[in-house]
Amino acid sequence: MTKLAPTALLLCASLAACQPPGGQEAANSAIADNGLANNGEDNMVEPRRSILRPEVVPTVEEPKIEPEEALIGFGALSLQLDDAAKAALDALVTTPAMQAGGRVALRGHSDSRGTDGDNRVASRRRAERVRDYLVEKGVAAERITLVALGETRPIAPNAKEDGSDDPEGRAKNRRVEVRVTPPPVVIPPPVPVGAPDAEKP
């Protein structure tokens, strides 16, 4: 067997290391095939929809309007609004629920002094005083409803435990509870994609 010189062995080893199995053409073919395969996978992905397309309407969430409540007292002035009551109503008029045109419910109350019928009338008059003030401030009268509850729903005792009169408790019961309910949010039905525009008048 013929022995190769060390220089010849080195040259053969170098050539073998530089040449990939199957030759350069096979390597190039493998790279090209791999690229095509990747492109094929990319082509399988659904293209993203552009937000600029006319049929895509971005949704903007309106801030939620919360109901508003106020307690209007008729302590010292049994059937008249005092300065504190007017200030509370002035603040209520500026709230988002009131500005949005919400419904206004007024529930009038009284203490237990007098007959049930008289107390119901007095509670209605208190609610009417609040209504009239709100109307003066620009609230439409048709938005307002009144309920006269008389002495049926006290929030404080009208008498002390020993049976004696409780003027402070009775004063707290002479009140009007105000609740403003925001109008319902009307969401228009979605327009089908590709539907023709509505005819203009």
CSV table of C-alpha atoms in Angstrom, one decimal:
chain,number,residue,atom,x,y,z
A,1,MET,CA,0.0,0.0,0.0
A,2,THR,CA,1.3,3.4,-1.0
A,3,LYS,CA,1.8,5.9,1.8
A,4,LEU,CA,0.8,9.5,1.2
A,5,ALA,CA,3.1,12.3,2.2
A,6,PRO,CA,2.0,14.4,5.1
A,7,THR,CA,1.5,17.4,2.8
A,8,ALA,CA,-0.9,15.4,0.6
A,9,LEU,CA,-2.9,14.3,3.6
A,10,LEU,CA,-3.3,17.9,4.7
A,11,LEU,CA,-4.5,18.9,1.3
A,12,CYS,CA,-7.2,16.1,1.1
A,13,ALA,CA,-8.5,17.0,4.6
A,14,SER,CA,-8.8,20.7,3.7
A,15,LEU,CA,-10.7,19.9,0.5
A,16,ALA,CA,-13.1,17.6,2.4
A,17,ALA,CA,-13.8,20.1,5.0
A,18,CYS,CA,-14.7,22.9,2.5
A,19,GLN,CA,-17.0,20.8,0.4
A,20,PRO,CA,-20.4,20.0,2.0
A,21,PRO,CA,-21.9,16.6,1.4
A,22,GLY,CA,-23.7,16.5,-1.9
A,23,GLY,CA,-21.9,19.4,-3.2
A,24,GLN,CA,-22.6,23.2,-3.3
A,25,GLU,CA,-25.6,22.8,-5.5
A,26,ALA,CA,-27.3,20.5,-2.9
A,27,ALA,CA,-26.6,23.1,-0.2
A,28,ASN,CA,-28.1,25.9,-2.3
A,29,SER,CA,-31.1,23.8,-3.1
A,30,ALA,CA,-31.7,23.0,0.6
A,31,ILE,CA,-31.5,26.7,1.5
A,32,ALA,CA,-33.9,27.6,-1.3
A,33,ASP,CA,-36.3,24.9,-0.2
A,34,ASN,CA,-36.2,26.0,3.4
A,35,GLY,CA,-37.0,29.6,2.3
A,36,LEU,CA,-39.9,28.5,0.2
A,37,ALA,CA,-41.3,26.4,3.1
A,38,ASN,CA,-41.1,29.4,5.5
A,39,ASN,CA,-42.8,31.6,2.9
A,40,GLY,CA,-45.5,29.0,2.6
A,41,GLU,CA,-46.1,29.1,6.3
A,42,ASP,CA,-46.3,32.9,6.2
A,43,ASN,CA,-48.8,32.7,3.4
A,44,MET,CA,-51.0,30.5,5.5
A,45,VAL,CA,-51.4,33.3,8.1
A,46,GLU,CA,-54.6,35.4,7.7
A,47,PRO,CA,-53.6,39.0,6.6
A,48,ARG,CA,-54.4,41.6,9.2
A,49,ARG,CA,-57.3,44.0,8.5
A,50,SER,CA,-56.4,47.6,8.2
A,51,ILE,CA,-58.0,50.0,10.7
A,52,LEU,CA,-58.2,52.5,7.8
A,53,ARG,CA,-60.6,50.4,5.8
A,54,PRO,CA,-63.9,52.2,5.4
A,55,GLU,CA,-66.0,49.3,6.7
A,56,VAL,CA,-64.0,49.1,9.9
A,57,VAL,CA,-65.5,51.6,12.4
A,58,PRO,CA,-63.4,52.1,15.6
A,59,THR,CA,-65.5,51.9,18.8
A,60,VAL,CA,-65.2,54.7,21.2
A,61,GLU,CA,-66.4,54.0,24.7
A,62,GLU,CA,-68.4,56.8,26.2
A,63,PRO,CA,-67.8,57.5,29.9
A,64,LYS,CA,-70.5,55.9,32.0
A,65,ILE,CA,-72.8,58.4,33.7
A,66,GLU,CA,-73.7,57.4,37.2
A,67,PRO,CA,-77.1,58.2,38.9
A,68,GLU,CA,-77.0,61.2,41.3
A,69,GLU,CA,-78.8,61.5,44.6
A,70,ALA,CA,-79.4,64.4,47.0
A,71,LEU,CA,-81.2,64.8,50.3
A,72,ILE,CA,-82.9,68.2,50.7
A,73,GLY,CA,-83.8,69.0,54.3
A,74,PHE,CA,-86.7,71.1,55.5
A,75,GLY,CA,-85.7,71.4,59.1
A,76,ALA,CA,-86.4,74.9,60.5
A,77,LEU,CA,-88.4,76.0,57.5
A,78,SER,CA,-91.1,73.4,57.3
A,79,LEU,CA,-92.2,74.1,53.7
A,80,GLN,CA,-89.5,76.4,52.4
A,81,LEU,CA,-86.1,75.9,50.9
A,82,ASP,CA,-83.3,77.3,53.0
A,83,ASP,CA,-79.9,78.4,51.7
A,84,ALA,CA,-78.3,75.0,52.3
A,85,ALA,CA,-81.1,73.2,50.3
A,86,LYS,CA,-80.7,75.7,47.4
A,87,ALA,CA,-76.9,75.1,47.3
A,88,ALA,CA,-77.4,71.4,47.2
A,89,LEU,CA,-79.9,71.7,44.3
A,90,ASP,CA,-77.5,74.1,42.5
A,91,ALA,CA,-74.8,71.5,42.7
A,92,LEU,CA,-77.1,68.8,41.5
A,93,VAL,CA,-78.1,70.7,38.4
A,94,THR,CA,-74.4,70.7,37.2
A,95,THR,CA,-73.9,66.9,37.5
A,96,PRO,CA,-73.5,64.8,34.4
A,97,ALA,CA,-76.7,62.9,35.0
A,98,MET,CA,-78.7,66.0,35.2
A,99,GLN,CA,-77.0,67.6,32.2
A,100,ALA,CA,-77.5,64.5,30.1
A,101,GLY,CA,-81.3,64.9,30.5
A,102,GLY,CA,-82.0,62.1,33.0
A,103,ARG,CA,-85.2,61.6,34.8
A,104,VAL,CA,-85.7,63.3,38.1
A,105,ALA,CA,-87.6,61.5,40.9
A,106,LEU,CA,-88.7,63.6,44.0
A,107,ARG,CA,-89.9,61.7,47.1
A,108,GLY,CA,-91.4,64.0,49.7
A,109,HIS,CA,-91.4,63.0,53.4
A,110,SER,CA,-92.8,64.4,56.6
A,111,ASP,CA,-92.5,63.9,60.4
A,112,SER,CA,-95.3,62.2,62.3
A,113,ARG,CA,-96.9,65.3,63.8
A,114,GLY,CA,-100.4,65.7,62.5
A,115,THR,CA,-102.8,63.4,60.7
A,116,ASP,CA,-101.6,61.0,58.0
A,117,GLY,CA,-103.5,63.0,55.4
A,118,ASP,CA,-102.0,66.3,56.4
A,119,ASN,CA,-98.5,64.8,56.5
A,120,ARG,CA,-99.0,63.4,53.0
A,121,VAL,CA,-100.0,66.8,51.7
A,122,ALA,CA,-97.1,68.5,53.5
A,123,SER,CA,-94.6,66.0,51.9
A,124,ARG,CA,-96.1,66.7,48.5
A,125,ARG,CA,-95.7,70.5,49.0
A,126,ARG,CA,-92.0,70.0,49.8
A,127,ALA,CA,-91.5,68.0,46.7
A,128,GLU,CA,-93.3,70.7,44.7
A,129,ARG,CA,-90.9,73.3,46.2
A,130,VAL,CA,-87.9,71.3,45.0
A,131,ARG,CA,-89.5,70.8,41.6
A,132,ASP,CA,-90.3,74.5,41.2
A,133,TYR,CA,-86.7,75.4,42.1
A,134,LEU,CA,-85.3,73.0,39.6
A,135,VAL,CA,-87.6,74.3,36.8
A,136,GLU,CA,-86.3,77.8,37.6
A,137,LYS,CA,-82.8,76.5,37.1
A,138,GLY,CA,-83.7,75.2,33.6
A,139,VAL,CA,-84.7,71.6,34.2
A,140,ALA,CA,-87.7,70.6,32.1
A,141,ALA,CA,-90.8,70.0,34.2
A,142,GLU,CA,-91.7,66.9,32.1
A,143,ARG,CA,-88.5,65.2,33.4
A,144,ILE,CA,-89.7,65.4,37.0
A,145,THR,CA,-92.0,63.1,38.9
A,146,LEU,CA,-93.3,63.6,42.4
A,147,VAL,CA,-94.2,61.0,45.0
A,148,ALA,CA,-95.7,62.0,48.4
A,149,LEU,CA,-94.9,59.5,51.1
A,150,GLY,CA,-95.9,61.4,54.2
A,151,GLU,CA,-94.7,60.0,57.5
A,152,THR,CA,-94.4,56.4,56.3
A,153,ARG,CA,-90.6,56.3,55.8
A,154,PRO,CA,-88.8,58.1,58.6
A,155,ILE,CA,-85.0,58.1,58.8
A,156,ALA,CA,-84.9,59.2,62.4
A,157,PRO,CA,-87.1,58.7,65.5
A,158,ASN,CA,-89.9,61.2,65.9
A,159,ALA,CA,-90.0,60.6,69.6
A,160,LYS,CA,-87.4,59.7,72.3
A,161,GLU,CA,-87.4,56.4,74.1
A,162,ASP,CA,-89.4,57.9,77.0
A,163,GLY,CA,-92.1,59.0,74.6
A,164,SER,CA,-91.3,62.7,74.7
A,165,ASP,CA,-91.0,64.7,71.5
A,166,ASP,CA,-87.7,64.5,69.5
A,167,PRO,CA,-87.5,67.8,67.5
A,168,GLU,CA,-84.2,66.9,65.9
A,169,GLY,CA,-85.5,63.6,64.7
A,170,ARG,CA,-88.7,65.2,63.3
A,171,ALA,CA,-86.6,67.8,61.5
A,172,LYS,CA,-84.6,65.1,59.7
A,173,ASN,CA,-87.8,63.4,58.6
A,174,ARG,CA,-89.0,66.6,56.9
A,175,ARG,CA,-87.1,66.1,53.6
A,176,VAL,CA,-87.2,65.4,49.9
A,177,GLU,CA,-85.1,62.7,48.4
A,178,VAL,CA,-83.9,63.5,44.9
A,179,ARG,CA,-82.6,60.8,42.4
A,180,VAL,CA,-81.5,61.6,38.9
A,181,THR,CA,-81.3,58.6,36.6
A,182,PRO,CA,-79.2,59.0,33.4
A,183,PRO,CA,-80.9,58.5,30.1
A,184,PRO,CA,-80.4,55.1,28.5
A,185,VAL,CA,-77.5,54.8,26.0
A,186,VAL,CA,-78.8,54.1,22.5
A,187,ILE,CA,-76.5,51.9,20.5
A,188,PRO,CA,-77.1,52.0,16.7
A,189,PRO,CA,-77.3,48.5,15.0
A,190,PRO,CA,-74.1,47.5,13.2
A,191,VAL,CA,-73.9,48.2,9.5
A,192,PRO,CA,-73.2,44.9,7.6
A,193,VAL,CA,-69.9,45.0,5.7
A,194,GLY,CA,-70.5,45.8,2.0
A,195,ALA,CA,-74.0,47.0,2.6
A,196,PRO,CA,-75.0,49.9,0.3
A,197,ASP,CA,-75.3,53.3,1.9
A,198,ALA,CA,-78.7,54.4,3.0
A,199,GLU,CA,-80.5,56.6,0.5
A,200,LYS,CA,-80.1,60.3,1.3
A,201,PRO,CA,-83.2,62.4,1.3
